[in-house]
mmCIF file with all atom_site columns, C-alpha atoms in Angstrom:
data_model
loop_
_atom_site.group_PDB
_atom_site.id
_atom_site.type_symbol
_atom_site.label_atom_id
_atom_site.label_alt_id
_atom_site.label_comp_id
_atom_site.label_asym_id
_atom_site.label_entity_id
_atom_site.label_seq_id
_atom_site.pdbx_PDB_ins_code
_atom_site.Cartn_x
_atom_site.Cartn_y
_atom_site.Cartn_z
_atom_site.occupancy
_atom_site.B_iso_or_equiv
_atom_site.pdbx_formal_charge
_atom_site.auth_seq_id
_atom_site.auth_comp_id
_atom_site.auth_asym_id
_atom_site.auth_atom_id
_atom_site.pdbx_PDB_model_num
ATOM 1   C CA . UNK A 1 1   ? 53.024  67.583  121.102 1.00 57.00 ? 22  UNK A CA 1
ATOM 2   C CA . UNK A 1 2   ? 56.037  67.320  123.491 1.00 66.00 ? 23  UNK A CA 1
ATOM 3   C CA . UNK A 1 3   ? 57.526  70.019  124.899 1.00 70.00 ? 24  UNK A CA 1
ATOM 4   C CA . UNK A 1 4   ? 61.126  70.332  124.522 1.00 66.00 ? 25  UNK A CA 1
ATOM 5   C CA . UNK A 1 5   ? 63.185  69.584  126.945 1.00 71.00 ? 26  UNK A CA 1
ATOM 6   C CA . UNK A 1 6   ? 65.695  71.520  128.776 1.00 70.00 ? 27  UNK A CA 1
ATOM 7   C CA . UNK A 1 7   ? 68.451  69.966  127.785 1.00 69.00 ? 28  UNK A CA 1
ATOM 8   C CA . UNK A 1 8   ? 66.683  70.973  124.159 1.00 65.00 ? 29  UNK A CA 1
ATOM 9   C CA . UNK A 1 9   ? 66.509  73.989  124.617 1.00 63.00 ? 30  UNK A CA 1
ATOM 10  C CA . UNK A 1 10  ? 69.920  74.697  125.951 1.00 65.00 ? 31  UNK A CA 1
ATOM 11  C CA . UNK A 1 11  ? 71.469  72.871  122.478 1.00 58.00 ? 32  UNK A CA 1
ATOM 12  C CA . UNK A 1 12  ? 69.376  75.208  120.483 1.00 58.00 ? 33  UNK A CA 1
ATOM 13  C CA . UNK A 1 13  ? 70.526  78.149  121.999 1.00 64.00 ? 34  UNK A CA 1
ATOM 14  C CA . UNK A 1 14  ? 73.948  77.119  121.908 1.00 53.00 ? 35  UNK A CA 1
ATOM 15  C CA . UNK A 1 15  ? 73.559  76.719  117.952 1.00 66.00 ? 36  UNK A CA 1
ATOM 16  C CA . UNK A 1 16  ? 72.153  80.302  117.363 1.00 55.00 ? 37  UNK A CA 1
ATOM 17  C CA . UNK A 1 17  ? 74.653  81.707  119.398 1.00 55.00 ? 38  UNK A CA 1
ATOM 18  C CA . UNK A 1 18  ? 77.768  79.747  117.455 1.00 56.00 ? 39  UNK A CA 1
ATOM 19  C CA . UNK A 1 19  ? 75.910  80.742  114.148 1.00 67.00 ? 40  UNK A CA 1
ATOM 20  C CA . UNK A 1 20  ? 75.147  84.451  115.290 1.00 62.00 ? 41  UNK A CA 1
ATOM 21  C CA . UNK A 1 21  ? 79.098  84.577  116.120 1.00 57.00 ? 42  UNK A CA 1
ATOM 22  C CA . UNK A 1 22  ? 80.047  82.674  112.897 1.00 60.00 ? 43  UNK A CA 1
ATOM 23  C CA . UNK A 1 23  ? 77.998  85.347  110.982 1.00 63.00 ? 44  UNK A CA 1
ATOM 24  C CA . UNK A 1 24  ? 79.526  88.391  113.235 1.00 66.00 ? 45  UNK A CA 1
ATOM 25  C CA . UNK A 1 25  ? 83.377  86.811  112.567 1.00 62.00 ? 46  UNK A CA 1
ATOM 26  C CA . UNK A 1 26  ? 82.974  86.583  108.712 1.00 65.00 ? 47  UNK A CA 1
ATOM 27  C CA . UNK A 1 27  ? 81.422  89.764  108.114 1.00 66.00 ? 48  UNK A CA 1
ATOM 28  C CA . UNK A 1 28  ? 83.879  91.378  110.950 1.00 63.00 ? 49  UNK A CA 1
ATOM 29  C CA . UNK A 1 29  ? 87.218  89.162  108.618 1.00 55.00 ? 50  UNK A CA 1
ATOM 30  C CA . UNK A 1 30  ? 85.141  90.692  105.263 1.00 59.00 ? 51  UNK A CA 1
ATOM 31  C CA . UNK A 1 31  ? 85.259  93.924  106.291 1.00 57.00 ? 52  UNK A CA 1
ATOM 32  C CA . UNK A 1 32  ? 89.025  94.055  107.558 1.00 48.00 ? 53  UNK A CA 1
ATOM 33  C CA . UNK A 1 33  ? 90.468  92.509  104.556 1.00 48.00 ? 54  UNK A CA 1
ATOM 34  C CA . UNK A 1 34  ? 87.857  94.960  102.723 1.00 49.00 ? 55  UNK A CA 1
ATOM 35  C CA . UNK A 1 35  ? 89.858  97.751  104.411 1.00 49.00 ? 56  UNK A CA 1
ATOM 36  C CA . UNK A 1 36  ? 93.171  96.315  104.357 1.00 52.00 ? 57  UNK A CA 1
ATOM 37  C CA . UNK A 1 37  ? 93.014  96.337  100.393 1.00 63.00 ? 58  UNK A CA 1
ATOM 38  C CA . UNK A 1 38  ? 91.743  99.807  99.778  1.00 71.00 ? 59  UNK A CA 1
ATOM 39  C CA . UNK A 1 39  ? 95.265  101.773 101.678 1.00 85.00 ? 60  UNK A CA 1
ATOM 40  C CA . UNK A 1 40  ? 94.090  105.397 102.522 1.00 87.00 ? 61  UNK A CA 1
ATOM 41  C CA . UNK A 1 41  ? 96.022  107.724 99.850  1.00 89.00 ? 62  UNK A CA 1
ATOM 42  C CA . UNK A 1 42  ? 96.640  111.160 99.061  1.00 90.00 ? 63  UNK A CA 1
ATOM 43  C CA . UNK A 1 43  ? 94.760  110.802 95.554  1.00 89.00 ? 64  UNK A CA 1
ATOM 44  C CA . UNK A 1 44  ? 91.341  110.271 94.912  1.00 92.00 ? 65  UNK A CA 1
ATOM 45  C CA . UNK A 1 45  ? 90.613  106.142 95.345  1.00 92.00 ? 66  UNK A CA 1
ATOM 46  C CA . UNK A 1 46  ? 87.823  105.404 93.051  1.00 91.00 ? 67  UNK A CA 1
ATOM 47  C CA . UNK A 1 47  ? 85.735  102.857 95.414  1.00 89.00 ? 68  UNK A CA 1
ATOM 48  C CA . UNK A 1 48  ? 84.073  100.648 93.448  1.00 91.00 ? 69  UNK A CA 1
ATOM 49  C CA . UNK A 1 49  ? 86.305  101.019 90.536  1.00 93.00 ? 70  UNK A CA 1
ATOM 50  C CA . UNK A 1 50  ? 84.860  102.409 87.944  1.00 93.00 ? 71  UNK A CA 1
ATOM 51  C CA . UNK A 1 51  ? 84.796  100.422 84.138  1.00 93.00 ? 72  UNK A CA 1
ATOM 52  C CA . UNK A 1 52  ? 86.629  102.659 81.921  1.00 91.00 ? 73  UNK A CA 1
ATOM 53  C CA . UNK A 1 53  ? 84.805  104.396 79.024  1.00 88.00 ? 74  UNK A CA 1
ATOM 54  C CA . UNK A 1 54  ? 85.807  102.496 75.452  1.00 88.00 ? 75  UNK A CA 1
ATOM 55  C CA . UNK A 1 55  ? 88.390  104.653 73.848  1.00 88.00 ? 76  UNK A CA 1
ATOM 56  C CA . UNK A 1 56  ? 89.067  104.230 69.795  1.00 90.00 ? 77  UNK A CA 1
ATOM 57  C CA . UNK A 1 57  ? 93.028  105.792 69.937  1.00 92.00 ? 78  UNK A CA 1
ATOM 58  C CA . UNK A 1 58  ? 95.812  104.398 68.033  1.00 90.00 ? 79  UNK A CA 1
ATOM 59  C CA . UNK A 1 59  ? 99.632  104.592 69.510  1.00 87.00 ? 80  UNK A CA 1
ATOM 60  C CA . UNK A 1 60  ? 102.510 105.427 68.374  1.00 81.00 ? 81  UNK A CA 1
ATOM 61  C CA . UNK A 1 61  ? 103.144 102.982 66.443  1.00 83.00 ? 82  UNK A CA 1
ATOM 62  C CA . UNK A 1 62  ? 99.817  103.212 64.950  1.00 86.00 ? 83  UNK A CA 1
ATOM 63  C CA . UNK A 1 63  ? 97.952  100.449 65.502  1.00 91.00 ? 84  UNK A CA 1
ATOM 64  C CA . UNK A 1 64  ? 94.771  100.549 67.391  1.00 94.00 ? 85  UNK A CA 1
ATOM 65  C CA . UNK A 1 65  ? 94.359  101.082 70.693  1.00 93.00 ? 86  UNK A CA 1
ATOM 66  C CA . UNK A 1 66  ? 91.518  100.365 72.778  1.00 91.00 ? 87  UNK A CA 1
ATOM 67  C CA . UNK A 1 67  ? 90.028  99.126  76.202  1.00 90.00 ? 88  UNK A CA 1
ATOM 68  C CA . UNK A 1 68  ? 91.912  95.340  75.621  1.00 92.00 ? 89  UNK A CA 1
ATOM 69  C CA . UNK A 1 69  ? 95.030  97.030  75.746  1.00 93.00 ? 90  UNK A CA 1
ATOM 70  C CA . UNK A 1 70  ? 94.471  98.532  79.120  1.00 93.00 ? 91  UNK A CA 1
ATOM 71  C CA . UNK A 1 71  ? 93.939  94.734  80.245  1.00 93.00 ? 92  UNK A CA 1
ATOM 72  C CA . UNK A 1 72  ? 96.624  92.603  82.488  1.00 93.00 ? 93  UNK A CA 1
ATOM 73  C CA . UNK A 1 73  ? 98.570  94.983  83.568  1.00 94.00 ? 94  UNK A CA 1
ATOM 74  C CA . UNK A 1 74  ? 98.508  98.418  85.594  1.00 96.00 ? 95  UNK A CA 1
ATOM 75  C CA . UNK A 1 75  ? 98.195  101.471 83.934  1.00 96.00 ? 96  UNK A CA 1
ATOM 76  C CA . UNK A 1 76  ? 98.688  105.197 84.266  1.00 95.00 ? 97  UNK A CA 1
ATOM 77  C CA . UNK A 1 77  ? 97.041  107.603 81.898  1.00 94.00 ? 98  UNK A CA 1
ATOM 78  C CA . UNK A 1 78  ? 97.799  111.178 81.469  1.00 91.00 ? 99  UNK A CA 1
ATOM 79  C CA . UNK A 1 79  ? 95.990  113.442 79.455  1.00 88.00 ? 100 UNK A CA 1
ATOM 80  C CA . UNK A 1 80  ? 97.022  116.628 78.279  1.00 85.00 ? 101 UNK A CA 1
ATOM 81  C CA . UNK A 1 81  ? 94.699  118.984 77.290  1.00 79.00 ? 102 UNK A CA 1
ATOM 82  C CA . UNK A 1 82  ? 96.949  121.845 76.341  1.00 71.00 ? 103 UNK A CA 1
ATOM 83  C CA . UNK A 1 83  ? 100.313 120.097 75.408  1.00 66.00 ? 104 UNK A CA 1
ATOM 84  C CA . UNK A 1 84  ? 102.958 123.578 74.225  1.00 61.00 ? 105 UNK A CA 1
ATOM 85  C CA . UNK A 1 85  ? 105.604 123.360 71.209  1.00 52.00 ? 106 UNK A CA 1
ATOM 86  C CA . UNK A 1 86  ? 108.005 122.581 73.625  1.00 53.00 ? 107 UNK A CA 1
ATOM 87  C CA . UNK A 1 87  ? 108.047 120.204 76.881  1.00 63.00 ? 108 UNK A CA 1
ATOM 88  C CA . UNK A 1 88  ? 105.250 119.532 78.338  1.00 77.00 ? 109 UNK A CA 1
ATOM 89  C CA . UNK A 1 89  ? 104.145 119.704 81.708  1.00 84.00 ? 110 UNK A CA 1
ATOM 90  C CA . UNK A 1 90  ? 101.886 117.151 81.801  1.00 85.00 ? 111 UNK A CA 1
ATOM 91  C CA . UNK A 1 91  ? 104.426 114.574 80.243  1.00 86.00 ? 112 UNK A CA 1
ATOM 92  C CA . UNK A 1 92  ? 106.873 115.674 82.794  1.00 87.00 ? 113 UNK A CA 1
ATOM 93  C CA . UNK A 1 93  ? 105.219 115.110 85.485  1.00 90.00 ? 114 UNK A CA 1
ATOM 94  C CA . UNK A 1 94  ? 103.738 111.569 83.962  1.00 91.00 ? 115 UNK A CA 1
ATOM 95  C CA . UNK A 1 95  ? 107.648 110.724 83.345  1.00 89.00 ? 116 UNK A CA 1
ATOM 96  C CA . UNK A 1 96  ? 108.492 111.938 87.046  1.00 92.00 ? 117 UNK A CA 1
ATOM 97  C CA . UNK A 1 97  ? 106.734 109.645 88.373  1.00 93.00 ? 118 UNK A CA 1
ATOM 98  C CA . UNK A 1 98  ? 107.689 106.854 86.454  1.00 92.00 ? 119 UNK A CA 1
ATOM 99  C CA . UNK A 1 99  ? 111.092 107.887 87.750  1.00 91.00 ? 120 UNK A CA 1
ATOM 100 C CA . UNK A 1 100 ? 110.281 107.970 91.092  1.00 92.00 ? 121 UNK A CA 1
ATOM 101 C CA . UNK A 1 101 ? 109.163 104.477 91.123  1.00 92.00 ? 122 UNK A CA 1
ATOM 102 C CA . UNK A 1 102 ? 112.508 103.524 90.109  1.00 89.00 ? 123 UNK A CA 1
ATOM 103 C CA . UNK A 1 103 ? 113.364 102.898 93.872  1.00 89.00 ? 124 UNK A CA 1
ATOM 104 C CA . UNK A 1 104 ? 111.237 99.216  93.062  1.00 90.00 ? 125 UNK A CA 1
ATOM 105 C CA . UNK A 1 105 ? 111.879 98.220  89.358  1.00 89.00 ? 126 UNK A CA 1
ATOM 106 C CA . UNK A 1 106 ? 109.622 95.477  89.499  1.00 90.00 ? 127 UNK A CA 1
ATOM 107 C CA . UNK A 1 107 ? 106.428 97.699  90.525  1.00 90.00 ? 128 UNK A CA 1
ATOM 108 C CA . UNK A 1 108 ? 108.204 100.361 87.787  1.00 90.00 ? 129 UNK A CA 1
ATOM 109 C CA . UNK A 1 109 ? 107.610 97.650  85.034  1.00 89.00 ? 130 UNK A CA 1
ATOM 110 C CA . UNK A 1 110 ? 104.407 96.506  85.683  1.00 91.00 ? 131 UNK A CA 1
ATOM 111 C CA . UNK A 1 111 ? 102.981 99.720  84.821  1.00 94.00 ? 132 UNK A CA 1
ATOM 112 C CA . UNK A 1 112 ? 102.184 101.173 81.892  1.00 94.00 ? 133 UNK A CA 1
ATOM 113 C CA . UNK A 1 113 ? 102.432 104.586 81.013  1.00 93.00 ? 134 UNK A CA 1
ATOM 114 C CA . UNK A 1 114 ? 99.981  105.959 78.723  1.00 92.00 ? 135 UNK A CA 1
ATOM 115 C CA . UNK A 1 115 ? 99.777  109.839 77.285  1.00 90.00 ? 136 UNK A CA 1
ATOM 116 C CA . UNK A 1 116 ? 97.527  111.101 75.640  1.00 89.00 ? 137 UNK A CA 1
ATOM 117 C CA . UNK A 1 117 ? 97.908  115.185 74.086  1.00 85.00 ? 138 UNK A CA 1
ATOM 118 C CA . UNK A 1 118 ? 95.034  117.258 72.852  1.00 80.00 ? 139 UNK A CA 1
ATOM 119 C CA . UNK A 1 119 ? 96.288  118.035 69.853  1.00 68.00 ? 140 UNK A CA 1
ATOM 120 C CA . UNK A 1 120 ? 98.713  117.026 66.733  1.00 58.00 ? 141 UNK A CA 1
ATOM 121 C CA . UNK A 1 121 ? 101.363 116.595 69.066  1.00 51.00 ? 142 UNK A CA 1
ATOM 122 C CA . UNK A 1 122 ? 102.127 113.035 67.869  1.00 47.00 ? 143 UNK A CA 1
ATOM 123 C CA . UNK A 1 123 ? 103.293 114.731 64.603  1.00 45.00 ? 144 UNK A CA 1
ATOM 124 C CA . UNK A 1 124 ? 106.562 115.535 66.398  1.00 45.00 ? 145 UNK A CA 1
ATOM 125 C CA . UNK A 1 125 ? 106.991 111.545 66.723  1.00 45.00 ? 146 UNK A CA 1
ATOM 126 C CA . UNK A 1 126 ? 107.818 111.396 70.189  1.00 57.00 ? 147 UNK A CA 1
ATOM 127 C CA . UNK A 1 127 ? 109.894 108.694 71.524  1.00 60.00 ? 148 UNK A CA 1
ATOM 128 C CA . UNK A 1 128 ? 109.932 106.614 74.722  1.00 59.00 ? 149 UNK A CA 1
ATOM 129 C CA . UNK A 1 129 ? 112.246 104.146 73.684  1.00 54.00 ? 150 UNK A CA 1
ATOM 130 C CA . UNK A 1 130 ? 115.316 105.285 75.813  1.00 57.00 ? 151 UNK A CA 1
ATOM 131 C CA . UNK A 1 131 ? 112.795 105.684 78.737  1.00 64.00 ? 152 UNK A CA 1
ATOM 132 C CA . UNK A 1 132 ? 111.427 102.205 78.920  1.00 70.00 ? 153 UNK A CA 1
ATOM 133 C CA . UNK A 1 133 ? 109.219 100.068 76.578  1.00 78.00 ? 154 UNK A CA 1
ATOM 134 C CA . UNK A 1 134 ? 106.025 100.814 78.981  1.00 85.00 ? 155 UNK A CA 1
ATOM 135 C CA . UNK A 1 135 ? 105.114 104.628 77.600  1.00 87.00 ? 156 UNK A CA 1
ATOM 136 C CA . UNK A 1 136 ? 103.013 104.720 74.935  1.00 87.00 ? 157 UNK A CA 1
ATOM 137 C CA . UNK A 1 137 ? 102.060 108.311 73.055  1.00 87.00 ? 158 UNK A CA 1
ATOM 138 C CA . UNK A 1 138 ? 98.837  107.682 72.110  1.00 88.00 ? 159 UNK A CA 1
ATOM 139 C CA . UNK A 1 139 ? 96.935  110.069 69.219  1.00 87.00 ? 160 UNK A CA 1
ATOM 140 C CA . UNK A 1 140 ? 94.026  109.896 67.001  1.00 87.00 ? 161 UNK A CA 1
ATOM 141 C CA . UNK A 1 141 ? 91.757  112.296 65.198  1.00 87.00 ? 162 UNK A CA 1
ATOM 142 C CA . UNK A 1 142 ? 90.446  115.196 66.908  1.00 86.00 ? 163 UNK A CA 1
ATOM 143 C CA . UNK A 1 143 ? 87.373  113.709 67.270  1.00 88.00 ? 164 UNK A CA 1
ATOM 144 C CA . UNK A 1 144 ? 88.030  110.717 68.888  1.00 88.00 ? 165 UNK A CA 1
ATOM 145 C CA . UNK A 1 145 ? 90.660  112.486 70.751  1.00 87.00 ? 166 UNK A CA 1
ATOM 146 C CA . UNK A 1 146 ? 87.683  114.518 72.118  1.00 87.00 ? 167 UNK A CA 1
ATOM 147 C CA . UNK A 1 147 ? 85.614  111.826 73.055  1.00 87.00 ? 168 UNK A CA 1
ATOM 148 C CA . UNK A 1 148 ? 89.063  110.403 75.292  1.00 87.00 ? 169 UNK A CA 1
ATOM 149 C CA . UNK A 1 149 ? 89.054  113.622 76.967  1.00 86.00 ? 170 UNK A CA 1
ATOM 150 C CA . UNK A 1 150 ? 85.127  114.235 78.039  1.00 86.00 ? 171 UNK A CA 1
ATOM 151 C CA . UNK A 1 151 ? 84.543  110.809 78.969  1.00 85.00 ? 172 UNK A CA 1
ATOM 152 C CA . UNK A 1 152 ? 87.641  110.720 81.424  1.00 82.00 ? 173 UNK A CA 1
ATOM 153 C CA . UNK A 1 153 ? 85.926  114.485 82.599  1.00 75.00 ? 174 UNK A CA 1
ATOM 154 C CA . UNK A 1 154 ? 86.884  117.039 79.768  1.00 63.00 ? 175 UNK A CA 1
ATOM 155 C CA . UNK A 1 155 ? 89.846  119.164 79.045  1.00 58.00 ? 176 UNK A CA 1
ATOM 156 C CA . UNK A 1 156 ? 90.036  122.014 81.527  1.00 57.00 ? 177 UNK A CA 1
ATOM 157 C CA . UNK A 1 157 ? 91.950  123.464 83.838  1.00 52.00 ? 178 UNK A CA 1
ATOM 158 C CA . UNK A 1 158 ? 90.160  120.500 86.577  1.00 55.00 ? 179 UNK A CA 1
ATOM 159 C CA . UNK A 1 159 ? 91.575  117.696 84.547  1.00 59.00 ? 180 UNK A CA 1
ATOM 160 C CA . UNK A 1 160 ? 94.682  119.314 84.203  1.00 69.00 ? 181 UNK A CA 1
ATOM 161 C CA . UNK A 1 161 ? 97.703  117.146 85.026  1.00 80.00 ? 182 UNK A CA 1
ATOM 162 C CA . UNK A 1 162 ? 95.732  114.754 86.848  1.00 88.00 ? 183 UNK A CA 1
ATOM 163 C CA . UNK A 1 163 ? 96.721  110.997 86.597  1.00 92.00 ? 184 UNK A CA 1
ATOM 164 C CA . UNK A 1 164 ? 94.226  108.037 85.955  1.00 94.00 ? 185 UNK A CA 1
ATOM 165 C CA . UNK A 1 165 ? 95.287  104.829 87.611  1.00 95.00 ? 186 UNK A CA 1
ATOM 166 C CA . UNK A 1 166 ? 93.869  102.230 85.605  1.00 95.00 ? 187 UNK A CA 1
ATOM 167 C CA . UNK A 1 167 ? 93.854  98.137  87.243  1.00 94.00 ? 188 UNK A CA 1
ATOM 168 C CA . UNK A 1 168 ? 94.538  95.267  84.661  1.00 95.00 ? 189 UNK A CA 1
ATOM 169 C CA . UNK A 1 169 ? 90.536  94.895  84.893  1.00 94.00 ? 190 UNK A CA 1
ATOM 170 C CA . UNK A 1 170 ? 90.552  98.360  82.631  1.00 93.00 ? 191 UNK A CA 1
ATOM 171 C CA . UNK A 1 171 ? 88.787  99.758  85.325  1.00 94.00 ? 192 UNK A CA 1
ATOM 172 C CA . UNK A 1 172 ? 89.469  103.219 87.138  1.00 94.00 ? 193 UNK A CA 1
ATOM 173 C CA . UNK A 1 173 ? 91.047  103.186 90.554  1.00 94.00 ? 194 UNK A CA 1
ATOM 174 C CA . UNK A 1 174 ? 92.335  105.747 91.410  1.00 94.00 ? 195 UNK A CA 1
ATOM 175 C CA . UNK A 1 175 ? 93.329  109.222 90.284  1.00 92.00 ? 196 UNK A CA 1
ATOM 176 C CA . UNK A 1 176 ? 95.891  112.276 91.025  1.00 93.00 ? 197 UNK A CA 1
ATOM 177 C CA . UNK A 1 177 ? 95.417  115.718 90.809  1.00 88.00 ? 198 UNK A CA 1
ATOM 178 C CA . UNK A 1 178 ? 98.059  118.583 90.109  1.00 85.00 ? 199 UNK A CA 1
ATOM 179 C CA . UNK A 1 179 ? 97.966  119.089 93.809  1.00 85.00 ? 200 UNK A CA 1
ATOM 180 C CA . UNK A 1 180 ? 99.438  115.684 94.273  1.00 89.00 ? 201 UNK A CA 1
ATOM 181 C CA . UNK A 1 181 ? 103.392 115.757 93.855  1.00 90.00 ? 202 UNK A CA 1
ATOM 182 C CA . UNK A 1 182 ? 105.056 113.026 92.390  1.00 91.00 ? 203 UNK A CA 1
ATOM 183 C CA . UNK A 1 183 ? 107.092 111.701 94.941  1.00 91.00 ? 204 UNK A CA 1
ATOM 184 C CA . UNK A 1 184 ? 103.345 110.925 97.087  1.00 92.00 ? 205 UNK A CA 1
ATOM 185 C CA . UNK A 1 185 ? 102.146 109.995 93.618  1.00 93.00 ? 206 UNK A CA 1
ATOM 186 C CA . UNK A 1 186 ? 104.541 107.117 93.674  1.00 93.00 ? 207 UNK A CA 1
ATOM 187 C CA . UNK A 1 187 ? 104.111 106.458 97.487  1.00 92.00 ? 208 UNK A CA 1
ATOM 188 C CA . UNK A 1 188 ? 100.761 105.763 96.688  1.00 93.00 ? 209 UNK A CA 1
ATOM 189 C CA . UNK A 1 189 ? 101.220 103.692 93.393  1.00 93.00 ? 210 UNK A CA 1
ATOM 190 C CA . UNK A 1 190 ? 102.948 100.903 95.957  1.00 91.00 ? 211 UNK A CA 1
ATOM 191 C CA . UNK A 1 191 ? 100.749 101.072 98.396  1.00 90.00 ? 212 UNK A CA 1
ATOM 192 C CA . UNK A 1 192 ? 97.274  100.612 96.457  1.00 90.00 ? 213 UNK A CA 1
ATOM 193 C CA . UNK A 1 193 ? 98.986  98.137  93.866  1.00 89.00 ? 214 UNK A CA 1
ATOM 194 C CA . UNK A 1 194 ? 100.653 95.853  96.749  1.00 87.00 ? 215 UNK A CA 1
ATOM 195 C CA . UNK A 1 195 ? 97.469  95.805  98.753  1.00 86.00 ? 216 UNK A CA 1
ATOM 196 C CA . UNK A 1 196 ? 95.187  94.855  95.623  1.00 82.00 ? 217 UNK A CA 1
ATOM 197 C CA . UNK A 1 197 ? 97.339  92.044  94.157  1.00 69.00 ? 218 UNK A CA 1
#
């Protein structure tokens, strides 16, 4: 058998080398358009996103409401464990920031705003409809209003006031705690969504 030539040899190194670097540049491109999609935020990113649990709800219209509804568009979910006979906290702040976004109406109206109290709160037939056409009250029977809350991490003071951004893929990816104040709430909204799409 022949021995390869110099020449040979020179051609085959200069191969591996163009394929090592071809290898190094994609994965080097993967991973900065990895990072350049997932914007650093002052909520919790959720990295993978994580499929949201099924949810059997109906809103306030009431028809059924489950995970296909959550589908196509962006959503924000607010649960409220503890909702008083007056206003409520949590549905301020979930309508705060839906006001602070309304610096970019377009970004404003692709979200949908979703709340969900822990209780028979729906009874007092609260209406959106002056607000904009994306909130939704959503209710259901106390056990399957029970089941919303422990599979999105139970109804205590830890899960108090804290937002779930859901992606049109219905899954979870992001979330904001009370610490988080609205006006960064929003920030962030524009950031993540802008970079994703």
């Amino acid at each position: 058998m022949r021995r390869p030539s110099s020449k040979q040899r020179r051609a085959v190194i200069l191969i591996l080398a163009l394929i090592t670097f071809s290898v190094a540049y994609y994965a080097g491109h993967t991973q900065k358009q990895h990072t350049r999609t997932l914007p650093q935020i002052d909520g919790v990113l959720i990295n993978p996103p994580l499929p949201v649990p099924p949810v059997d709800l109906y809103n306030q219209q009431g028809e059924p409401f489950s995970l296909s509804d959550l589908q196509g568009h962006w959503n924000l979910l607010m649960l409220d464990p503890g909702p008083g006979t007056t206003s409520s906290i949590a549905l301020t702040r979930l309508i705060q920031v839906h006001n602070r976004l309304a610096a970019d109406p377009d970004l404003q109206q692709q979200i949908h705003y979703f709340y969900l109290p822990g209780n028979k709160i729906e009874e007092k037939a609260i209406s959106f409809a002056s607000l904009s056409d994306n909130f939704q009250a959503l209710h259901g029977d106390k056990q399957k209003v029970d089941i919303a809350f422990t599979a999105f991490g139970g109804a205590d003071n830890k899960t108090e006031y804290t937002l779930y951004l859901i992606g049109p893929d219905a899954k979870l990816r992001a979330l904001f705690t009370r610490n988080n104040n609205t006006a960064t709430i929003a920030e962030d909204l524009n950031n993540l969504i802008d970079a994703v799409q």
